[in-house]
Short mmCIF file of C-alpha atoms and ligand atoms in Angstrom, two decimals:
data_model
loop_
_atom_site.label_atom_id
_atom_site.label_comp_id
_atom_site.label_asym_id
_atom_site.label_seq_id
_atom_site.Cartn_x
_atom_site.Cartn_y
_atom_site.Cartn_z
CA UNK A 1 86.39 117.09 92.02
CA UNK A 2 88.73 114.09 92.10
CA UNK A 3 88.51 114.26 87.81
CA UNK A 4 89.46 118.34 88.37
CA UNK A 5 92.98 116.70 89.86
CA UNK A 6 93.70 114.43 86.96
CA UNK A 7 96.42 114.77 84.43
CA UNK A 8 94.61 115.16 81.39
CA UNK A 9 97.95 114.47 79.42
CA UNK A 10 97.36 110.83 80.44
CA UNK A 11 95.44 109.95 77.52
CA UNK A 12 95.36 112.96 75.39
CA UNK A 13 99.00 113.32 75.06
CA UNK A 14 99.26 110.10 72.83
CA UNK A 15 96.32 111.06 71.29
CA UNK A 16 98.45 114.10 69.46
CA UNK A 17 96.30 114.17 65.89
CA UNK A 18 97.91 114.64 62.59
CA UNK A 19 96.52 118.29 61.90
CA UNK A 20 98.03 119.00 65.33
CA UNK A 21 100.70 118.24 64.52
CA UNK A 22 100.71 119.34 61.08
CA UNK A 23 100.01 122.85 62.92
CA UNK A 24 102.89 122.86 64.70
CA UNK A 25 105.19 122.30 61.68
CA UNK A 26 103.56 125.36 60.01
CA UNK A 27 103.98 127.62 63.30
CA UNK A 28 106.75 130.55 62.42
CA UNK A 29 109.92 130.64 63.55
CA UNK A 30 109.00 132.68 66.45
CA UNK A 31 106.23 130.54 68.01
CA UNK A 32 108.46 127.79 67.98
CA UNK A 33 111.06 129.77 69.64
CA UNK A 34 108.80 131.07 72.00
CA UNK A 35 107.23 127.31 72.63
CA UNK A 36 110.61 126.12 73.11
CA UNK A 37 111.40 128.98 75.89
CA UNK A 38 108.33 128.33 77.56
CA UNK A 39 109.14 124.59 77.61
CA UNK A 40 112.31 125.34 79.32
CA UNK A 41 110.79 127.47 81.69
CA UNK A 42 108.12 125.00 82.79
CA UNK A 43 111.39 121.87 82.72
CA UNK A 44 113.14 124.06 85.68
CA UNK A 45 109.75 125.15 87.34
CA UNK A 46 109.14 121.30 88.33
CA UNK A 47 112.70 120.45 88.47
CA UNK A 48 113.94 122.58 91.52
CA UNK A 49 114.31 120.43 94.21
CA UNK A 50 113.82 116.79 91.98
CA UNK A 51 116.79 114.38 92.33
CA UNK A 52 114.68 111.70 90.59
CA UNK A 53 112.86 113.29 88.17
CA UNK A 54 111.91 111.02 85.51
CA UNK A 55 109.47 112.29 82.74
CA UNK A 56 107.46 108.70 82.58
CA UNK A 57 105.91 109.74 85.87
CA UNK A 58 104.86 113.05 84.58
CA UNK A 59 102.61 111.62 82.11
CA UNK A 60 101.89 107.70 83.37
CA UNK A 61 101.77 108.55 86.60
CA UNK A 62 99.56 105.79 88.40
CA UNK A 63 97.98 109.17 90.07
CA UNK A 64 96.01 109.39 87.76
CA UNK A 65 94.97 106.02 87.48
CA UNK A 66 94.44 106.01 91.10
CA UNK A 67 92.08 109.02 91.22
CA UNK A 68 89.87 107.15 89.11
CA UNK A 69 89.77 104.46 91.41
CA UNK A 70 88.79 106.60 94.11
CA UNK A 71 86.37 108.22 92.75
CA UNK A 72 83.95 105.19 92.09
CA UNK A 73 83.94 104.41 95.46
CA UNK A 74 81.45 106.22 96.75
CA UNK A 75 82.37 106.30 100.66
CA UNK A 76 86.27 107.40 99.84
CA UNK A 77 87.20 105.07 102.59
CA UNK A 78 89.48 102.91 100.06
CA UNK A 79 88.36 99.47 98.95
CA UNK A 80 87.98 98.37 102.51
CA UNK A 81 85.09 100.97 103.23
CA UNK A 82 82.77 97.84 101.68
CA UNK A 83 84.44 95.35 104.13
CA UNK A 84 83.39 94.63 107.07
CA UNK A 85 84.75 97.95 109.40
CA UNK A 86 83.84 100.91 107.82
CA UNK A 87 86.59 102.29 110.13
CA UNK A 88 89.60 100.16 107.77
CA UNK A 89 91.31 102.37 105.57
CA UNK A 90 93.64 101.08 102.77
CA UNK A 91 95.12 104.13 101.73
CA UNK A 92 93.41 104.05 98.63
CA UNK A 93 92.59 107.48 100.33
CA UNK A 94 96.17 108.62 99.22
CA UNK A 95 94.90 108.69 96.08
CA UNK A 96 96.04 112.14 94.97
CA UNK A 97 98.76 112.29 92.69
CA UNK A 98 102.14 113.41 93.47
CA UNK A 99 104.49 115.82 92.67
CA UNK A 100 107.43 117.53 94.44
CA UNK A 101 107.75 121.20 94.14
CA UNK A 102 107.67 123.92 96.74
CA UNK A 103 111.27 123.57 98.77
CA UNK A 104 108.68 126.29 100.75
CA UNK A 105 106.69 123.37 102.52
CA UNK A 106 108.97 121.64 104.06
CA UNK A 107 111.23 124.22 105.65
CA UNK A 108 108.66 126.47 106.85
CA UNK A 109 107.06 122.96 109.06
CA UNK A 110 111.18 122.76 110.13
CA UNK A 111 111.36 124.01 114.23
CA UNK A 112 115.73 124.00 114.08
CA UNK A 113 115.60 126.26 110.94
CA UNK A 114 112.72 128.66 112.34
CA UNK A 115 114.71 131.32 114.27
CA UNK A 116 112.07 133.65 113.37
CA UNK A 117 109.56 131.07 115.52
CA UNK A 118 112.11 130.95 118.26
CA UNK A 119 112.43 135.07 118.50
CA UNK A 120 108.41 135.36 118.17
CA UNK A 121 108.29 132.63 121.35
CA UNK A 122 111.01 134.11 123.81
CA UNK A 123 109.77 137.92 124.43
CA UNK A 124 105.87 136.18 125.28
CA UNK A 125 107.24 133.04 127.74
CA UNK A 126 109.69 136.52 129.68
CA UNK A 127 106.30 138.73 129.35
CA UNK A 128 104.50 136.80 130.68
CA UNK A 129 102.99 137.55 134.11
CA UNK A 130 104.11 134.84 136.81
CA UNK A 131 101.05 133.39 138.50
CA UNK A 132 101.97 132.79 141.82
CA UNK A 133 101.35 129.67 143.08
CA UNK A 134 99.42 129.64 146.06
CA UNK A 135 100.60 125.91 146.64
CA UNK A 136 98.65 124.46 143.40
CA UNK A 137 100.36 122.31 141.13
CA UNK A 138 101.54 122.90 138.27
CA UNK A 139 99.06 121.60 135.87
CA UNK A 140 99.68 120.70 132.09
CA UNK A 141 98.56 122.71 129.41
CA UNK A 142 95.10 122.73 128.54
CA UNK A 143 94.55 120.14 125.49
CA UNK A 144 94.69 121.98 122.05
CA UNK A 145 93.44 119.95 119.03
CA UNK A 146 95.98 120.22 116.32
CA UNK A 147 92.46 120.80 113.41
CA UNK A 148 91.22 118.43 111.36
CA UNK A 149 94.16 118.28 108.95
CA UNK A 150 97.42 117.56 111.43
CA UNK A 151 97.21 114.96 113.59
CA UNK A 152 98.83 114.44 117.48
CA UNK A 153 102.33 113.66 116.84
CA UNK A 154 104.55 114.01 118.18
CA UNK A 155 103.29 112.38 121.26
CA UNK A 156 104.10 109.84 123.93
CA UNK A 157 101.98 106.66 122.58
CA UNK A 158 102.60 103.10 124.58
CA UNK A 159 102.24 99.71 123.66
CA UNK A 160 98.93 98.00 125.26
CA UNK A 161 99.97 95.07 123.32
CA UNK A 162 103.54 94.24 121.93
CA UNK A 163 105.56 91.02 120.71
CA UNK A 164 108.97 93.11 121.31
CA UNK A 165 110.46 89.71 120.13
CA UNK A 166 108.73 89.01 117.40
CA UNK A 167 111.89 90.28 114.63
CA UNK A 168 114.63 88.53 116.80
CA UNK A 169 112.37 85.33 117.49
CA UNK A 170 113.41 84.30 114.21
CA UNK A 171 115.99 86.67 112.65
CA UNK A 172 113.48 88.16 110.41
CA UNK A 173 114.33 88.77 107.11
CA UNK A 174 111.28 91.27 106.58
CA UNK A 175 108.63 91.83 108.45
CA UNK A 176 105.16 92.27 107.35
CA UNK A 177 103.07 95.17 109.36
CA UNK A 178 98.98 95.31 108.36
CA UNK A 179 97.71 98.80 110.20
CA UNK A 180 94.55 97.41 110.79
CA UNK A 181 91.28 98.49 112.65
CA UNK A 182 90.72 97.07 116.66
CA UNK A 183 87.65 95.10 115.30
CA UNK A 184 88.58 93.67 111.87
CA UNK A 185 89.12 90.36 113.26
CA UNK A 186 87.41 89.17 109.91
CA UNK A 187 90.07 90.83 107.66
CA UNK A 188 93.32 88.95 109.99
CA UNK A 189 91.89 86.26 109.97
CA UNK A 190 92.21 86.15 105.95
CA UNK A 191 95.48 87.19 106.35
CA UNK A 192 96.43 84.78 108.74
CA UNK A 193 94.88 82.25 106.24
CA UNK A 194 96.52 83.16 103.54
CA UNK A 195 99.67 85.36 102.66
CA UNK A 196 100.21 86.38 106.31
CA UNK A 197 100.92 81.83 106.58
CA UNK A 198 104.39 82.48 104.42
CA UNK A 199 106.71 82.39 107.22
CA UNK A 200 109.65 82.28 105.00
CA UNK A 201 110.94 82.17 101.31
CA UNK A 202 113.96 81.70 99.82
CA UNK A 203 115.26 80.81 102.77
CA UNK A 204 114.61 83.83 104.42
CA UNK A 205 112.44 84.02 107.59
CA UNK A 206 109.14 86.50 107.20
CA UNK A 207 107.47 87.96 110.14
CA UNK A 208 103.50 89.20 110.19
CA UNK A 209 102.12 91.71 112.87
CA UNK A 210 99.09 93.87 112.86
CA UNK A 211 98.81 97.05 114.24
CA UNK A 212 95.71 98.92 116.00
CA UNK A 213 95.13 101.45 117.98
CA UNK A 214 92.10 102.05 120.94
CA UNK A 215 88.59 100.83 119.64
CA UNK A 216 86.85 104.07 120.19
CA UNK A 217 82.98 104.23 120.52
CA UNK A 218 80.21 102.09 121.59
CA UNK A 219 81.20 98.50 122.15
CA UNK A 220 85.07 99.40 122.89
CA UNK A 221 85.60 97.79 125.94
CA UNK A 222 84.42 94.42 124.53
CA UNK A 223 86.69 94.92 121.02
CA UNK A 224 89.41 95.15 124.03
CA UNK A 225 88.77 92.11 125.57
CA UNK A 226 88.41 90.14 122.33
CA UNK A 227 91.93 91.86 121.12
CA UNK A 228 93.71 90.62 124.43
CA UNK A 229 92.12 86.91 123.64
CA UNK A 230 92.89 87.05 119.77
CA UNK A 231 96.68 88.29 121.14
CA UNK A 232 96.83 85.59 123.32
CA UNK A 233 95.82 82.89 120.85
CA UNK A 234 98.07 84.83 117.83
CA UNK A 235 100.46 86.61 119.46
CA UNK A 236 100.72 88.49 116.36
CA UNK A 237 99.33 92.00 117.47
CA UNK A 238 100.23 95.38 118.11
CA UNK A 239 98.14 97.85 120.28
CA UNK A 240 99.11 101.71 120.74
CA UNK A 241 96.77 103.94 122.89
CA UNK A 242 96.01 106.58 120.18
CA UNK A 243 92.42 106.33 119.24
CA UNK A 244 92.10 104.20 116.00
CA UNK A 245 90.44 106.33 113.23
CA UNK A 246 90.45 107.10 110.01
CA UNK A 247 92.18 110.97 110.85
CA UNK A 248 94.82 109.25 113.03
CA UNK A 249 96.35 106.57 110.09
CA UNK A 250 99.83 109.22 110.50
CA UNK A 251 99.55 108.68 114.12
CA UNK A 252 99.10 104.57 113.11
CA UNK A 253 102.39 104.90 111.19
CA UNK A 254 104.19 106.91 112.43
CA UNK A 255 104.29 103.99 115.89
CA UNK A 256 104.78 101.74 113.52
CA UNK A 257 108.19 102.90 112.91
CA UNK A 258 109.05 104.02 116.10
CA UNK A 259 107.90 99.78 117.12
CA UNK A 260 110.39 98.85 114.10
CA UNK A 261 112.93 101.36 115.54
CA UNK A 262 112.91 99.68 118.82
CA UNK A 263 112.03 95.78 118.14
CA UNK A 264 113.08 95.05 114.63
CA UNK A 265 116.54 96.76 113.69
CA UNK A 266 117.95 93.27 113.64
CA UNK A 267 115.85 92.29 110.50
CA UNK A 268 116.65 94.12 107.46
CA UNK A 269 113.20 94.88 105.97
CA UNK A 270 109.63 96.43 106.52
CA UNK A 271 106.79 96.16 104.57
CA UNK A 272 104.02 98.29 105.52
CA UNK A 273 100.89 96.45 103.88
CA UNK A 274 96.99 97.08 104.10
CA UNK A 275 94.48 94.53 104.97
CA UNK A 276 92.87 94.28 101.53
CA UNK A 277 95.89 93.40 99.89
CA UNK A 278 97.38 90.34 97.93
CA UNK A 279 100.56 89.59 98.45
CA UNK A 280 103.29 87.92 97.06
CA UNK A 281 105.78 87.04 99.78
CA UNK A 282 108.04 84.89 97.23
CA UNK A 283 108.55 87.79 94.63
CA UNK A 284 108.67 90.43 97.88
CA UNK A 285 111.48 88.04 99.36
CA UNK A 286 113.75 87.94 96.07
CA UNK A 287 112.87 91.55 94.99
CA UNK A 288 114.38 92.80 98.54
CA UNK A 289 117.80 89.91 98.14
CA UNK A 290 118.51 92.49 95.10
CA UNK A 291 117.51 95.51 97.02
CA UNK A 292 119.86 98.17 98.24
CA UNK A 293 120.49 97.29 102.36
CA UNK A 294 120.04 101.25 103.15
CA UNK A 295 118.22 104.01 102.63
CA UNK A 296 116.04 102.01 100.59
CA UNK A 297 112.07 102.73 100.52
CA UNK A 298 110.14 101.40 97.92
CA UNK A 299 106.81 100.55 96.57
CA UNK A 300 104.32 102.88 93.97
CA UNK A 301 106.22 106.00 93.81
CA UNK A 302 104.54 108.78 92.34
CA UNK A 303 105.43 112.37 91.49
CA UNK A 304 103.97 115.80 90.41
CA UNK A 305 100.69 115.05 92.23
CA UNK A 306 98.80 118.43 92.74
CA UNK A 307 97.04 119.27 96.18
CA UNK A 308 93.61 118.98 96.68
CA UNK A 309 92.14 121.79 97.26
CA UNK A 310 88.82 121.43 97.01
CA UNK A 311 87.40 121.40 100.10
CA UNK A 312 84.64 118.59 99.92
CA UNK A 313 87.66 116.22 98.68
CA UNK A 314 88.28 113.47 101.09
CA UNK A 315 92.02 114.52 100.92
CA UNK A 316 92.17 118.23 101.00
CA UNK A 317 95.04 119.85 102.46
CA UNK A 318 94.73 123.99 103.01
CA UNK A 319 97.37 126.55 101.92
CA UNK A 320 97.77 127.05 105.21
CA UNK A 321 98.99 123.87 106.51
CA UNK A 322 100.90 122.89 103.34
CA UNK A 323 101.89 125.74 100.83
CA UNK A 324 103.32 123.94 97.59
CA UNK A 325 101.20 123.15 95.11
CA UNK A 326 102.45 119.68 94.46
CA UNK A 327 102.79 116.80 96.93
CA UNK A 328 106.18 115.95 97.75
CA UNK A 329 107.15 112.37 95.95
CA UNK A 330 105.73 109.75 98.22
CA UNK A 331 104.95 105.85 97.85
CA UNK A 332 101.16 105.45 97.61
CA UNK A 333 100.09 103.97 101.17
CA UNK A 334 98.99 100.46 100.01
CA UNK A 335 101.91 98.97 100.40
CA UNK A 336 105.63 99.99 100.81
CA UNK A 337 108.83 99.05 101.74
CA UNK A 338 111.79 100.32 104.22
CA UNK A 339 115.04 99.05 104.97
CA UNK A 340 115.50 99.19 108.51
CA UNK A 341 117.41 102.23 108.86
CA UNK A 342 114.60 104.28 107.89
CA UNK A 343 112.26 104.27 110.99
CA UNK A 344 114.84 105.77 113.12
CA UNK A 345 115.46 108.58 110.67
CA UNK A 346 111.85 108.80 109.93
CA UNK A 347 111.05 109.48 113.64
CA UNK A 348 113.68 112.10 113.94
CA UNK A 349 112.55 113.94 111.12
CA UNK A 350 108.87 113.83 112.05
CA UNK A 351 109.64 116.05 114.97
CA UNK A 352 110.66 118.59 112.55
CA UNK A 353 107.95 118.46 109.44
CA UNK A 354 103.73 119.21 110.07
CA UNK A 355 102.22 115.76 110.76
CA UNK A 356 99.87 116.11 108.30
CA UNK A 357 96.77 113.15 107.90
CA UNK A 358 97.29 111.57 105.16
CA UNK A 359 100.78 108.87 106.03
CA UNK A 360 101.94 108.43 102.61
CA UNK A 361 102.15 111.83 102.05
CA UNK A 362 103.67 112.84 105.29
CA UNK A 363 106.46 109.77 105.15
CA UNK A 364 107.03 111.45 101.41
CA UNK A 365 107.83 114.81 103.82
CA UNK A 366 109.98 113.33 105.95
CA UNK A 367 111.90 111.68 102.76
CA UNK A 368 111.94 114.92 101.77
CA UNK A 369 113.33 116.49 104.89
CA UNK A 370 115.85 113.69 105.49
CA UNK A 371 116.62 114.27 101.63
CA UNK A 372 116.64 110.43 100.40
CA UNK A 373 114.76 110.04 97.00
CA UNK A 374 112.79 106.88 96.90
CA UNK A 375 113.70 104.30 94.66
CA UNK A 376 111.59 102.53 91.96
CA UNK A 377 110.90 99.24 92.32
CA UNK A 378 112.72 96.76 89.80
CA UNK A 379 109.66 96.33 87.62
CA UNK A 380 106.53 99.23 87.14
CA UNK A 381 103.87 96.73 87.58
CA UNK A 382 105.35 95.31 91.08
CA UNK A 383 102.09 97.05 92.86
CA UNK A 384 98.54 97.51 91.72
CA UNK A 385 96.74 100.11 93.09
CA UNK A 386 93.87 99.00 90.72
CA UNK A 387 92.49 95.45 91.68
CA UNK A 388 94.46 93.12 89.51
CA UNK A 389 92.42 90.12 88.62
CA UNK A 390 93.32 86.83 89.66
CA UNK A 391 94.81 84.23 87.55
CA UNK A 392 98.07 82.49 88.87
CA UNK A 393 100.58 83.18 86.33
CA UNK A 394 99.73 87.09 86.78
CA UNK A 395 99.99 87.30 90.68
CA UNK A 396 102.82 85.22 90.18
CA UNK A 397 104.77 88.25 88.71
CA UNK A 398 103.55 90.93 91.09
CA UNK A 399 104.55 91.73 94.91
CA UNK A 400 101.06 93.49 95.50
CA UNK A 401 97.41 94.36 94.26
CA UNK A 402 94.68 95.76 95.90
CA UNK A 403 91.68 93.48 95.99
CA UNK A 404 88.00 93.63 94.95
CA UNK A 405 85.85 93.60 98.65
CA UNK A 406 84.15 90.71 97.42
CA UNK A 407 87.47 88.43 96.28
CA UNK A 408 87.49 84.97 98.10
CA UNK A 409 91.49 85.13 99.06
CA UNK A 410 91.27 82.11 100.62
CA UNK A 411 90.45 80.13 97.43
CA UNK A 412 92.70 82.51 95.58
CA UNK A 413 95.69 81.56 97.83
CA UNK A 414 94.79 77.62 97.63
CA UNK A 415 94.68 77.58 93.46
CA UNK A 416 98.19 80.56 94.04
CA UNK A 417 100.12 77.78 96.40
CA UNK A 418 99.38 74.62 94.49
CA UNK A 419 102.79 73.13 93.28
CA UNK A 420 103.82 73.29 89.37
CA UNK A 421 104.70 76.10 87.27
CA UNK A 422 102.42 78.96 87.05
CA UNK A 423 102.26 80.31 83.66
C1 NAG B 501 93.61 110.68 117.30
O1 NAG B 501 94.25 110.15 118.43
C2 NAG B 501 94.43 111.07 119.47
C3 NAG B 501 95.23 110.36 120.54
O2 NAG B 501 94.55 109.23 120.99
C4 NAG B 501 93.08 111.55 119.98
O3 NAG B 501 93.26 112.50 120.99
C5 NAG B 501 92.31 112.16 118.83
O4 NAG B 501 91.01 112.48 119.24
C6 NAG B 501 92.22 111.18 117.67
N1 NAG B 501 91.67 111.87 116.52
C7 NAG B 501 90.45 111.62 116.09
C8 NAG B 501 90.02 112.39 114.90
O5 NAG B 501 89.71 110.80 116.62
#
């Protein structure tokens, strides 16, 4: 199903043979004119709406590559589903390919442009029979699950954990934030070990912090404790009381930037990052000195990615919940980048767009609805969403790459740190 998604134009458009081609020099006049027509047709179809639009993406889009990637691992949990909590989700999951089309999607989700919603809600609420009440309390409404493919945000989340300082401690520069499971000690630890040690570069101060949620199931109340000791000892964690799945990574993020709204709008930049990840903090550091101070998000931006629609895919999406055909353009959830006067506009907009479950996608919505275009990074091969393999002079060029499960980092980072040139 994940192949049904992929551009075939990947490969077989450079593979254009000569008879092809010698077939479309001996077309008449009229097919060509025709071809030509329909060519122009299909340029404005996927070019409403598409500030950015650059034809590379259409046919190297790192979609496709990223399907691929996805679809050898078997669980669909992302790279991390091998690791040690099955519960860990890169967001490998985000996978599906990209595209912005539909203006319908976005403004339908919109509450302050829905006066049709607002008509259809007014006659019930006056209708509505007054219960009187016979000295009861008013109670809140009765819980209503918001279905498998929106998750519960809006919502009032709180911190169980914070380091509200940790950004004006020491005037961050950027600031690092892995969304990580309650019980993947294993995979902070690694991190703390190795990129997560790079406190600054260049001069400029880097901050690390990992964000959870509630350990849900059997064994929670112990993950708890050993969080609150591990928070005590670090001081590097996050906690929000949503519970910490796989469904609820929007619900992960979307705290995230209402924590950077609140704690970090001192520092000037946020990298989200996943807990299977290399990093390069050195090349991040002087790829953001060059970077635009606002409005600036960042990371592997793709376009034209269809919707799943299958339903056994890991990342379907019904017509119902979002119409277009195409994903709206969106930076693939491994790692990305904000300047710090995103989150504030990112939580505003979220009130008015379908929190849908899969982050990337949804942040790509609320780009969307906020109408700021991402920007490419300086270089294409900045991030790896296919595990780059190690050898120093390569990561030295990078900011990011997804990992094998089975990569010693630690060793990695030892040979990656040792002084002299690298290539
Ligand atoms: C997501 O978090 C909310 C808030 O904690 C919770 O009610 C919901 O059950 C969680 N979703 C899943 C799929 O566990």
């Amino acid at each position: 199903m994940l192949e049904s998604g992929c551009a075939p134009g990947g490969q077989s458009q450079e593979a254009v043979k000569p008879q092809e081609e010698r077939r479309w020099y001996s077309a008449s006049r009229r097919q060509v004119l025709f071809l030509i027509l329909v060519s122009i047709v299909v340029f404005f179809f996927f070019n409403i709406n598409i500030p950015d639009w650059d034809p590379t993406k259409w046919w190297f889009s790192p979609s496709s590559q990223r399907q691929s990637a996805v679809s050898t691992n078997a669980s669909g949990y992302g790279t991390t589903a091998t690791g040690p909590d099955p519960t860990e989700f890169t967001t490998e999951f985000t996978t599906k390919f990209t595209t912005e089309f539909g203006p319908a999607a976005i403004p339908q989700n919109r509450t302050d442009v829905a006066p049709d919603v607002a008509t259809d809600v007014a006659p019930e609420v006056a209708t509505r029979p007054v219960t009187p009440s016979e000295g009861e309390k008013p109670t809140a409404p009765p819980y209503k699950s918001p279905g498998p493919y929106l998750v519960e945000y809006p919502a009032e989340y709180h911190f169980l954990i914070n380091e509200p300082e940790a950004c004006v401690r020491q005037k961050t520069f950027v600031v690092l934030v892995v969304p990580v499971a309650p019980g993947n000690r294993a995979h902070r630890d690694v991190i703390r070990g190795t990129w997560g040690s790079d406190r600054s570069a260049s001069g400029q101060p880097v901050t690390l912090v990992f964000l959870t949620g509630l350990p849900g199931g059997e064994g929670a109340a112990q993950i708890q404790e050993r969080l609150l000791e591990e928070s005590r000892q670090h001081r590097d964690l996050i906690q929000s009381d949503f519970l910490d799945c796989y469904k609820n990574l929007t619900i992960k993020t979307m705290v995230m930037m209402e924590w950077l709204d609140s704690h970090c709008s001192s520092a000037s930049y946020a990298m989200k990052i996943d807990s299977d990840m290399f990093l390069n903090v050195q090349k991040l550091v002087d790829t953001l000195l060059d970077a635009p101070k606002k409005s600036y998000m960042t990371g592997l931006v793709t376009s034209y990615g269809m919707v799943l629609r299958d339903r056994t895919s890991k990342w379907f999406l019904p017509v119902e919940i979002y119409s277009s055909f195409f994903y709206p353009t969106y930076a693939l959830g491994l790692g990305y980048i904000v300047s710090l006067d995103l989150p504030k506009k990112l939580v505003e907009a979220s009130r008015h767009v379908k929190a849908v479950y899969i982050e990337d996608v949804f942040l790509g919505m609320c780009m969307k609805f906020l109408g700021i275009p991402y920007t490419n990074p300086p270089r294409a091969d900045y991030f790896h969403v296919f595990p780059r393999e190690y050898s120093r002079c390569a990561y030295s060029q990078i900011i990011a790459t997804t990992t094998q499960p089975n990569v010693d980092l630690v060793s990695i980072w030892k040979d990656f740190k040792r002084p002299g040139p690298p290539c």
